[in-house]
Amino acid sequence: MIMYMKSTTFSKFLIISLILQACILLRADISAAEPAAPHQKPLWEMGLFNSAMSFPHYPGSNEQSYYVLPFPYFVYRGEYFRSDRDGFKGMFFKSRYLESSISLSGYPPIDGDNGAREGMPELGALFGVGPELKWHITNNESDHPLYLSTAIQGVSSARFNSFISIYYEGVRYSATLRYKNETLLKPPGSSLGISAALYYADADLNGFFYDVDQEYIRNDRPYYRSGKGPAGHSLATYVVYGLNDKFSVSGYLRWDNVSHAVFNDSPLVKQDDTFIVGISLIWKMYKSKKMVDAD
């Protein structure tokens, strides 16, 4: 497997793998590529994603980064603790229509090859974590669930020097409507879904990408300070197609728009629309013999 990145240090590769796993695995519902079973699934599963992905440097950027990465995934379906496509859940509260959990998010780093940020510092990889509340509009045991999730996350960045440094960057709020269908495609382990999301962030987090300090002013890049407020909206869709009980293929497409974002007038915003695209070959390597309820 080929990997394309500016830096090839092991620590940077590991962090980027985890960030991309959060972006794609958690948000694209790719782990839905599980054997279709009426009532039970394995207690745990381990596998490998072999993925090719294209990311804009940041929402509003007119430049892209490309990655070809293998990275592992792990699914656990315990009674009080669960780890799957939605992060960590089952730890707090769950009913037929309401569920609380932990939400995760991430974004790759920006190296010094971005034209709009020429001469400005490189930006570390972002990762966010915080509580999430889900309202299942349909029964959460349905084969085609529809639910609304709201989340608040504290977001930090990881920067790679002689060692990894972590910096707190701000707070982000999101509201996401998600739909998944596990019966429309016939092969076992197949599914498709769509989601729509709205984002809001504080001034610190908006400024992470879009602020321009006095020392970085030039003719086409004036001083700029972001405020708190809307941080864009997105539409995403995915499809997972089961080849057999070991292998699946998946595709993911996400459109981000910042036309109504509070930072839209930043000189670093070069276009309103950006796209994240990914394709993966999913190899389910190991699973437990013990089976548990699939819900």
Short mmCIF file of N, CA, C and O in Angstrom, two decimals, residues 76-193:
data_model
loop_
_atom_site.label_atom_id
_atom_site.label_comp_id
_atom_site.label_asym_id
_atom_site.label_seq_id
_atom_site.Cartn_x
_atom_site.Cartn_y
_atom_site.Cartn_z
N TYR A 76 -16.91 -3.08 19.04
CA TYR A 76 -17.20 -3.83 20.26
C TYR A 76 -18.64 -3.56 20.68
O TYR A 76 -19.08 -2.40 20.71
N ARG A 77 -19.39 -4.62 20.97
CA ARG A 77 -20.82 -4.49 21.28
C ARG A 77 -21.11 -5.03 22.69
O ARG A 77 -21.85 -5.99 22.86
N GLY A 78 -20.50 -4.42 23.69
CA GLY A 78 -20.72 -4.84 25.07
C GLY A 78 -22.04 -4.34 25.61
O GLY A 78 -22.71 -3.50 25.02
N GLU A 79 -22.41 -4.82 26.79
CA GLU A 79 -23.68 -4.44 27.39
C GLU A 79 -23.67 -3.00 27.87
O GLU A 79 -24.67 -2.28 27.74
N TYR A 80 -22.53 -2.54 28.45
CA TYR A 80 -22.46 -1.19 28.98
C TYR A 80 -21.49 -0.29 28.21
O TYR A 80 -21.44 0.91 28.44
N PHE A 81 -20.74 -0.87 27.31
CA PHE A 81 -19.77 -0.10 26.54
C PHE A 81 -19.77 -0.60 25.10
O PHE A 81 -19.71 -1.81 24.87
N ARG A 82 -19.87 0.33 24.18
CA ARG A 82 -19.87 -0.04 22.77
C ARG A 82 -18.98 0.91 21.98
O ARG A 82 -18.95 2.10 22.24
N SER A 83 -18.25 0.36 21.04
CA SER A 83 -17.41 1.15 20.14
C SER A 83 -17.75 0.74 18.72
O SER A 83 -17.60 -0.42 18.35
N ASP A 84 -18.24 1.70 17.93
CA ASP A 84 -18.61 1.37 16.55
C ASP A 84 -18.57 2.64 15.72
O ASP A 84 -17.86 3.58 16.04
N ARG A 85 -19.34 2.67 14.62
CA ARG A 85 -19.30 3.79 13.68
C ARG A 85 -19.64 5.11 14.34
O ARG A 85 -19.29 6.17 13.85
N ASP A 86 -20.38 5.09 15.45
CA ASP A 86 -20.82 6.32 16.11
C ASP A 86 -19.94 6.68 17.30
O ASP A 86 -20.30 7.50 18.13
N GLY A 87 -18.78 6.05 17.43
CA GLY A 87 -17.89 6.33 18.55
C GLY A 87 -18.19 5.43 19.72
O GLY A 87 -18.47 4.24 19.57
N PHE A 88 -18.14 5.99 20.93
CA PHE A 88 -18.39 5.24 22.15
C PHE A 88 -19.83 5.49 22.59
O PHE A 88 -20.24 6.63 22.74
N LYS A 89 -20.58 4.44 22.80
CA LYS A 89 -21.98 4.64 23.18
C LYS A 89 -22.43 3.53 24.12
O LYS A 89 -21.71 2.58 24.38
N GLY A 90 -23.67 3.68 24.59
CA GLY A 90 -24.20 2.71 25.53
C GLY A 90 -23.67 2.92 26.93
O GLY A 90 -23.92 2.11 27.81
N MET A 91 -22.94 4.02 27.16
CA MET A 91 -22.32 4.26 28.46
C MET A 91 -23.23 5.05 29.39
O MET A 91 -23.06 5.02 30.60
N PHE A 92 -24.18 5.80 28.83
CA PHE A 92 -24.93 6.74 29.64
C PHE A 92 -26.42 6.38 29.66
O PHE A 92 -26.89 5.75 30.56
N PHE A 93 -27.14 6.81 28.65
CA PHE A 93 -28.58 6.63 28.63
C PHE A 93 -29.02 6.16 27.25
O PHE A 93 -28.54 6.64 26.23
N LYS A 94 -29.95 5.22 27.23
CA LYS A 94 -30.47 4.73 25.96
C LYS A 94 -31.89 4.24 26.17
O LYS A 94 -32.19 3.50 27.08
N SER A 95 -32.79 4.69 25.28
CA SER A 95 -34.16 4.22 25.27
C SER A 95 -34.54 3.93 23.82
O SER A 95 -33.69 3.96 22.93
N ARG A 96 -35.80 3.70 23.61
CA ARG A 96 -36.24 3.37 22.25
C ARG A 96 -36.01 4.52 21.28
O ARG A 96 -35.73 4.31 20.11
N TYR A 97 -36.12 5.77 21.78
CA TYR A 97 -36.02 6.91 20.88
C TYR A 97 -34.93 7.91 21.25
O TYR A 97 -34.60 8.77 20.45
N LEU A 98 -34.35 7.80 22.43
CA LEU A 98 -33.29 8.72 22.85
C LEU A 98 -32.04 7.94 23.23
O LEU A 98 -32.12 6.85 23.80
N GLU A 99 -30.89 8.54 22.96
CA GLU A 99 -29.62 7.88 23.27
C GLU A 99 -28.56 8.95 23.46
O GLU A 99 -28.46 9.90 22.68
N SER A 100 -27.78 8.82 24.51
CA SER A 100 -26.64 9.72 24.71
C SER A 100 -25.35 8.95 24.48
O SER A 100 -25.27 7.75 24.76
N SER A 101 -24.35 9.62 23.94
CA SER A 101 -23.10 8.95 23.61
C SER A 101 -21.98 9.97 23.57
O SER A 101 -22.16 11.14 23.91
N ILE A 102 -20.81 9.54 23.14
CA ILE A 102 -19.66 10.40 22.94
C ILE A 102 -19.44 10.56 21.44
O ILE A 102 -19.41 9.57 20.71
N SER A 103 -19.30 11.79 20.97
CA SER A 103 -19.05 12.03 19.55
C SER A 103 -17.57 12.35 19.34
O SER A 103 -16.91 12.93 20.20
N LEU A 104 -17.07 11.96 18.17
CA LEU A 104 -15.68 12.20 17.79
C LEU A 104 -15.64 12.83 16.40
O LEU A 104 -16.52 12.61 15.58
N SER A 105 -14.62 13.62 16.15
CA SER A 105 -14.42 14.18 14.81
C SER A 105 -12.94 14.42 14.61
O SER A 105 -12.15 14.39 15.55
N GLY A 106 -12.55 14.69 13.36
CA GLY A 106 -11.14 14.95 13.09
C GLY A 106 -10.94 15.57 11.73
O GLY A 106 -11.84 15.55 10.88
N TYR A 107 -9.75 16.16 11.52
CA TYR A 107 -9.39 16.73 10.23
C TYR A 107 -7.88 16.69 10.09
O TYR A 107 -7.15 16.95 11.05
N PRO A 108 -7.37 16.33 8.89
CA PRO A 108 -5.92 16.21 8.71
C PRO A 108 -5.20 17.54 8.85
O PRO A 108 -5.81 18.61 8.78
N PRO A 109 -3.88 17.50 9.03
CA PRO A 109 -3.09 18.74 9.16
C PRO A 109 -2.93 19.46 7.84
O PRO A 109 -3.17 18.90 6.77
N ILE A 110 -2.53 20.73 7.90
CA ILE A 110 -2.23 21.53 6.71
C ILE A 110 -0.74 21.82 6.71
O ILE A 110 -0.24 22.53 7.59
N ASP A 111 -0.01 21.28 5.73
CA ASP A 111 1.41 21.55 5.61
C ASP A 111 1.62 22.92 4.96
O ASP A 111 0.67 23.61 4.61
N GLY A 112 2.85 23.28 4.76
CA GLY A 112 3.17 24.61 4.27
C GLY A 112 3.02 24.80 2.78
O GLY A 112 3.56 25.76 2.23
N ASP A 113 2.29 23.90 2.09
CA ASP A 113 2.17 24.01 0.64
C ASP A 113 0.83 24.61 0.21
O ASP A 113 0.44 24.51 -0.94
N ASN A 114 0.10 25.27 1.13
CA ASN A 114 -1.16 25.91 0.78
C ASN A 114 -0.88 27.34 0.30
O ASN A 114 -0.29 28.14 1.02
N GLY A 115 -1.33 27.65 -0.93
CA GLY A 115 -1.02 28.94 -1.52
C GLY A 115 -1.62 30.11 -0.77
O GLY A 115 -0.97 31.15 -0.59
N ALA A 116 -2.86 29.98 -0.31
CA ALA A 116 -3.52 31.07 0.40
C ALA A 116 -2.84 31.37 1.72
O ALA A 116 -2.87 32.51 2.19
N ARG A 117 -2.21 30.36 2.33
CA ARG A 117 -1.54 30.53 3.63
C ARG A 117 -0.02 30.62 3.47
O ARG A 117 0.72 30.40 4.42
N GLU A 118 0.45 30.97 2.30
CA GLU A 118 1.90 31.06 2.06
C GLU A 118 2.55 31.98 3.09
O GLU A 118 2.11 33.12 3.31
N GLY A 119 3.59 31.46 3.74
CA GLY A 119 4.30 32.23 4.75
C GLY A 119 3.68 32.16 6.13
O GLY A 119 4.27 32.67 7.09
N MET A 120 2.51 31.53 6.25
CA MET A 120 1.84 31.39 7.55
C MET A 120 2.22 30.05 8.18
O MET A 120 2.67 29.13 7.48
N PRO A 121 2.03 29.89 9.48
CA PRO A 121 2.42 28.62 10.14
C PRO A 121 1.61 27.44 9.63
O PRO A 121 0.45 27.60 9.21
N GLU A 122 2.21 26.26 9.66
CA GLU A 122 1.49 25.04 9.37
C GLU A 122 0.46 24.79 10.49
O GLU A 122 0.65 25.22 11.62
N LEU A 123 -0.61 24.10 10.15
CA LEU A 123 -1.66 23.81 11.12
C LEU A 123 -1.68 22.33 11.44
O LEU A 123 -1.57 21.48 10.54
N GLY A 124 -1.81 22.00 12.72
CA GLY A 124 -1.82 20.61 13.14
C GLY A 124 -3.15 19.93 12.83
O GLY A 124 -4.15 20.55 12.47
N ALA A 125 -3.16 18.61 12.96
CA ALA A 125 -4.37 17.83 12.78
C ALA A 125 -5.36 18.15 13.89
O ALA A 125 -4.99 18.27 15.05
N LEU A 126 -6.63 18.30 13.54
CA LEU A 126 -7.67 18.59 14.52
C LEU A 126 -8.36 17.32 14.97
O LEU A 126 -8.56 16.39 14.18
N PHE A 127 -8.72 17.26 16.25
CA PHE A 127 -9.57 16.18 16.74
C PHE A 127 -10.49 16.75 17.82
O PHE A 127 -10.10 17.59 18.62
N GLY A 128 -11.75 16.32 17.78
CA GLY A 128 -12.74 16.81 18.72
C GLY A 128 -13.42 15.67 19.45
O GLY A 128 -13.58 14.58 18.91
N VAL A 129 -13.84 15.93 20.68
CA VAL A 129 -14.55 14.93 21.47
C VAL A 129 -15.54 15.66 22.38
O VAL A 129 -15.27 16.76 22.87
N GLY A 130 -16.73 15.06 22.57
CA GLY A 130 -17.72 15.67 23.43
C GLY A 130 -19.01 14.87 23.47
O GLY A 130 -19.17 13.88 22.75
N PRO A 131 -19.96 15.27 24.30
CA PRO A 131 -21.22 14.54 24.43
C PRO A 131 -22.13 14.75 23.22
O PRO A 131 -22.10 15.78 22.56
N GLU A 132 -22.94 13.73 22.96
CA GLU A 132 -23.88 13.77 21.84
C GLU A 132 -25.21 13.18 22.28
O GLU A 132 -25.25 12.19 23.02
N LEU A 133 -26.30 13.80 21.86
CA LEU A 133 -27.64 13.31 22.14
C LEU A 133 -28.33 12.99 20.82
O LEU A 133 -28.35 13.83 19.92
N LYS A 134 -28.87 11.77 20.72
CA LYS A 134 -29.54 11.33 19.49
C LYS A 134 -31.02 11.11 19.76
O LYS A 134 -31.39 10.49 20.75
N TRP A 135 -31.82 11.63 18.84
CA TRP A 135 -33.26 11.41 18.88
C TRP A 135 -33.63 10.58 17.66
O TRP A 135 -33.53 11.02 16.53
N HIS A 136 -34.04 9.34 17.91
CA HIS A 136 -34.41 8.43 16.83
C HIS A 136 -35.84 8.74 16.40
O HIS A 136 -36.80 8.47 17.13
N ILE A 137 -35.98 9.30 15.21
CA ILE A 137 -37.29 9.63 14.68
C ILE A 137 -38.06 8.35 14.36
O ILE A 137 -39.27 8.25 14.54
N THR A 138 -37.32 7.34 13.87
CA THR A 138 -37.88 6.00 13.73
C THR A 138 -37.29 5.13 14.83
O THR A 138 -36.33 5.51 15.51
N ASN A 139 -37.85 3.97 15.05
CA ASN A 139 -37.34 3.04 16.05
C ASN A 139 -35.87 2.76 15.78
O ASN A 139 -35.47 2.46 14.65
N ASN A 140 -35.02 2.82 16.82
CA ASN A 140 -33.59 2.62 16.60
C ASN A 140 -33.23 1.19 16.24
O ASN A 140 -32.08 0.90 15.95
N GLU A 141 -34.19 0.27 16.24
CA GLU A 141 -33.94 -1.10 15.81
C GLU A 141 -34.39 -1.31 14.37
O GLU A 141 -34.34 -2.42 13.85
N SER A 142 -34.81 -0.24 13.70
CA SER A 142 -35.29 -0.34 12.33
C SER A 142 -34.15 -0.65 11.36
O SER A 142 -32.98 -0.31 11.62
N ASP A 143 -34.47 -1.28 10.23
CA ASP A 143 -33.48 -1.52 9.17
C ASP A 143 -33.19 -0.27 8.36
O ASP A 143 -32.27 -0.26 7.55
N HIS A 144 -33.98 0.77 8.54
CA HIS A 144 -33.74 2.04 7.85
C HIS A 144 -33.96 3.20 8.84
O HIS A 144 -34.92 3.96 8.72
N PRO A 145 -33.06 3.33 9.82
CA PRO A 145 -33.24 4.34 10.87
C PRO A 145 -33.05 5.76 10.36
O PRO A 145 -32.25 6.03 9.46
N LEU A 146 -33.80 6.67 10.97
CA LEU A 146 -33.68 8.10 10.74
C LEU A 146 -33.55 8.75 12.11
O LEU A 146 -34.39 8.52 12.97
N TYR A 147 -32.48 9.53 12.32
CA TYR A 147 -32.33 10.15 13.63
C TYR A 147 -31.63 11.50 13.52
O TYR A 147 -30.91 11.78 12.56
N LEU A 148 -31.87 12.33 14.53
CA LEU A 148 -31.25 13.65 14.64
C LEU A 148 -30.27 13.61 15.80
O LEU A 148 -30.62 13.18 16.90
N SER A 149 -29.07 14.06 15.57
CA SER A 149 -28.07 14.10 16.64
C SER A 149 -27.58 15.53 16.83
O SER A 149 -27.41 16.28 15.86
N THR A 150 -27.38 15.91 18.08
CA THR A 150 -26.79 17.20 18.43
C THR A 150 -25.57 16.93 19.29
O THR A 150 -25.60 16.08 20.17
N ALA A 151 -24.50 17.64 19.02
CA ALA A 151 -23.25 17.38 19.73
C ALA A 151 -22.52 18.68 20.01
O ALA A 151 -22.63 19.66 19.25
N ILE A 152 -21.78 18.69 21.10
CA ILE A 152 -20.86 19.79 21.42
C ILE A 152 -19.50 19.17 21.69
O ILE A 152 -19.40 18.18 22.43
N GLN A 153 -18.47 19.70 21.05
CA GLN A 153 -17.14 19.12 21.15
C GLN A 153 -16.10 20.16 21.53
O GLN A 153 -16.14 21.29 21.04
N GLY A 154 -15.20 19.77 22.41
CA GLY A 154 -13.97 20.53 22.61
C GLY A 154 -12.97 20.06 21.58
O GLY A 154 -12.73 18.86 21.43
N VAL A 155 -12.38 20.98 20.82
CA VAL A 155 -11.51 20.63 19.69
C VAL A 155 -10.08 21.03 20.01
O VAL A 155 -9.82 22.15 20.48
N SER A 156 -9.15 20.13 19.74
CA SER A 156 -7.72 20.39 19.95
C SER A 156 -6.96 20.05 18.67
O SER A 156 -7.47 19.40 17.77
N SER A 157 -5.72 20.51 18.61
CA SER A 157 -4.86 20.20 17.47
C SER A 157 -3.63 19.44 17.95
O SER A 157 -3.17 19.64 19.09
N ALA A 158 -3.13 18.58 17.08
CA ALA A 158 -1.90 17.85 17.35
C ALA A 158 -0.85 18.33 16.35
O ALA A 158 -1.06 18.27 15.14
N ARG A 159 0.27 18.82 16.87
CA ARG A 159 1.33 19.34 16.02
C ARG A 159 2.57 18.49 16.18
O ARG A 159 2.87 18.01 17.27
N PHE A 160 3.30 18.33 15.09
CA PHE A 160 4.39 17.38 15.04
C PHE A 160 5.72 18.13 14.91
O PHE A 160 6.03 18.68 13.86
N ASN A 161 6.45 18.15 15.98
CA ASN A 161 7.79 18.72 15.95
C ASN A 161 8.76 17.59 16.31
O ASN A 161 8.74 16.55 15.72
N SER A 162 9.62 17.80 17.28
CA SER A 162 10.45 16.70 17.76
C SER A 162 9.61 15.71 18.56
O SER A 162 10.00 14.57 18.78
N PHE A 163 8.44 16.19 19.03
CA PHE A 163 7.48 15.33 19.71
C PHE A 163 6.09 15.89 19.41
O PHE A 163 5.95 16.95 18.80
N ILE A 164 5.06 15.17 19.80
CA ILE A 164 3.69 15.59 19.52
C ILE A 164 3.22 16.56 20.60
O ILE A 164 3.29 16.26 21.79
N SER A 165 2.73 17.72 20.19
CA SER A 165 2.20 18.73 21.10
C SER A 165 0.71 18.88 20.88
O SER A 165 0.25 18.91 19.73
N ILE A 166 -0.06 18.99 21.96
CA ILE A 166 -1.51 19.12 21.89
C ILE A 166 -1.91 20.52 22.36
O ILE A 166 -1.46 20.97 23.41
N TYR A 167 -2.76 21.20 21.56
CA TYR A 167 -3.21 22.54 21.89
C TYR A 167 -4.73 22.60 21.80
O TYR A 167 -5.32 22.13 20.83
N TYR A 168 -5.35 23.21 22.80
CA TYR A 168 -6.80 23.41 22.76
C TYR A 168 -7.11 24.53 21.79
O TYR A 168 -6.49 25.59 21.80
N GLU A 169 -8.14 24.32 20.90
CA GLU A 169 -8.44 25.29 19.84
C GLU A 169 -9.82 25.92 19.94
O GLU A 169 -10.05 26.96 19.33
N GLY A 170 -10.77 25.32 20.65
CA GLY A 170 -12.08 25.93 20.75
C GLY A 170 -13.21 24.92 20.85
O GLY A 170 -12.98 23.73 21.11
N VAL A 171 -14.44 25.39 20.62
CA VAL A 171 -15.64 24.57 20.79
C VAL A 171 -16.46 24.60 19.51
O VAL A 171 -16.59 25.65 18.86
N ARG A 172 -17.00 23.43 19.15
CA ARG A 172 -17.87 23.34 17.98
C ARG A 172 -19.18 22.66 18.36
O ARG A 172 -19.19 21.70 19.14
N TYR A 173 -20.27 23.16 17.80
CA TYR A 173 -21.60 22.59 17.98
C TYR A 173 -22.08 22.09 16.62
O TYR A 173 -21.79 22.69 15.59
N SER A 174 -22.84 21.00 16.63
CA SER A 174 -23.36 20.48 15.36
C SER A 174 -24.74 19.88 15.58
O SER A 174 -25.07 19.38 16.67
N ALA A 175 -25.54 19.94 14.53
CA ALA A 175 -26.83 19.26 14.48
C ALA A 175 -26.89 18.50 13.17
O ALA A 175 -26.71 19.10 12.09
N THR A 176 -27.11 17.19 13.23
CA THR A 176 -27.02 16.34 12.05
C THR A 176 -28.23 15.43 11.94
O THR A 176 -28.60 14.76 12.90
N LEU A 177 -28.83 15.41 10.77
CA LEU A 177 -29.93 14.49 10.46
C LEU A 177 -29.36 13.37 9.61
O LEU A 177 -28.74 13.62 8.57
N ARG A 178 -29.54 12.11 10.08
CA ARG A 178 -28.95 10.95 9.40
C ARG A 178 -30.02 9.92 9.03
O ARG A 178 -30.95 9.68 9.80
N TYR A 179 -29.82 9.32 7.88
CA TYR A 179 -30.69 8.23 7.42
C TYR A 179 -29.81 7.10 6.90
O TYR A 179 -28.83 7.33 6.19
N LYS A 180 -30.18 5.87 7.26
CA LYS A 180 -29.44 4.69 6.80
C LYS A 180 -30.42 3.62 6.36
O LYS A 180 -31.48 3.44 6.96
N ASN A 181 -30.06 2.91 5.28
CA ASN A 181 -30.90 1.82 4.79
C ASN A 181 -30.02 0.59 4.58
O ASN A 181 -29.03 0.64 3.84
N GLU A 182 -30.37 -0.50 5.26
CA GLU A 182 -29.59 -1.74 5.18
C GLU A 182 -30.29 -2.82 4.37
O GLU A 182 -29.81 -3.95 4.33
N THR A 183 -31.39 -2.48 3.72
CA THR A 183 -32.15 -3.49 2.98
C THR A 183 -32.26 -3.19 1.49
O THR A 183 -32.62 -4.07 0.71
N LEU A 184 -31.98 -1.96 1.07
CA LEU A 184 -32.15 -1.60 -0.33
C LEU A 184 -31.19 -2.35 -1.24
O LEU A 184 -31.56 -2.81 -2.32
N LEU A 185 -29.93 -2.49 -0.79
CA LEU A 185 -28.95 -3.27 -1.54
C LEU A 185 -28.98 -4.71 -1.06
O LEU A 185 -29.02 -4.98 0.13
N LYS A 186 -28.96 -5.65 -2.00
CA LYS A 186 -29.22 -7.05 -1.67
C LYS A 186 -28.07 -7.80 -0.99
O LYS A 186 -28.31 -8.58 -0.07
N PRO A 187 -26.81 -7.65 -1.42
CA PRO A 187 -25.76 -8.48 -0.80
C PRO A 187 -25.67 -8.25 0.71
O PRO A 187 -25.80 -7.12 1.18
N PRO A 188 -25.46 -9.31 1.48
CA PRO A 188 -25.29 -9.16 2.93
C PRO A 188 -24.13 -8.21 3.25
O PRO A 188 -23.10 -8.22 2.60
N GLY A 189 -24.33 -7.38 4.26
CA GLY A 189 -23.31 -6.43 4.65
C GLY A 189 -23.35 -5.13 3.88
O GLY A 189 -22.50 -4.27 4.08
N SER A 190 -24.34 -4.96 3.01
CA SER A 190 -24.45 -3.74 2.21
C SER A 190 -25.35 -2.72 2.91
O SER A 190 -26.27 -3.09 3.64
N SER A 191 -25.09 -1.45 2.66
CA SER A 191 -25.93 -0.39 3.21
C SER A 191 -25.64 0.89 2.47
O SER A 191 -24.63 1.03 1.76
N LEU A 192 -26.52 1.85 2.63
CA LEU A 192 -26.28 3.19 2.10
C LEU A 192 -26.91 4.19 3.06
O LEU A 192 -27.77 3.85 3.87
N GLY A 193 -26.46 5.43 2.97
CA GLY A 193 -26.98 6.43 3.88
C GLY A 193 -26.72 7.83 3.39
O GLY A 193 -25.96 8.05 2.44
#
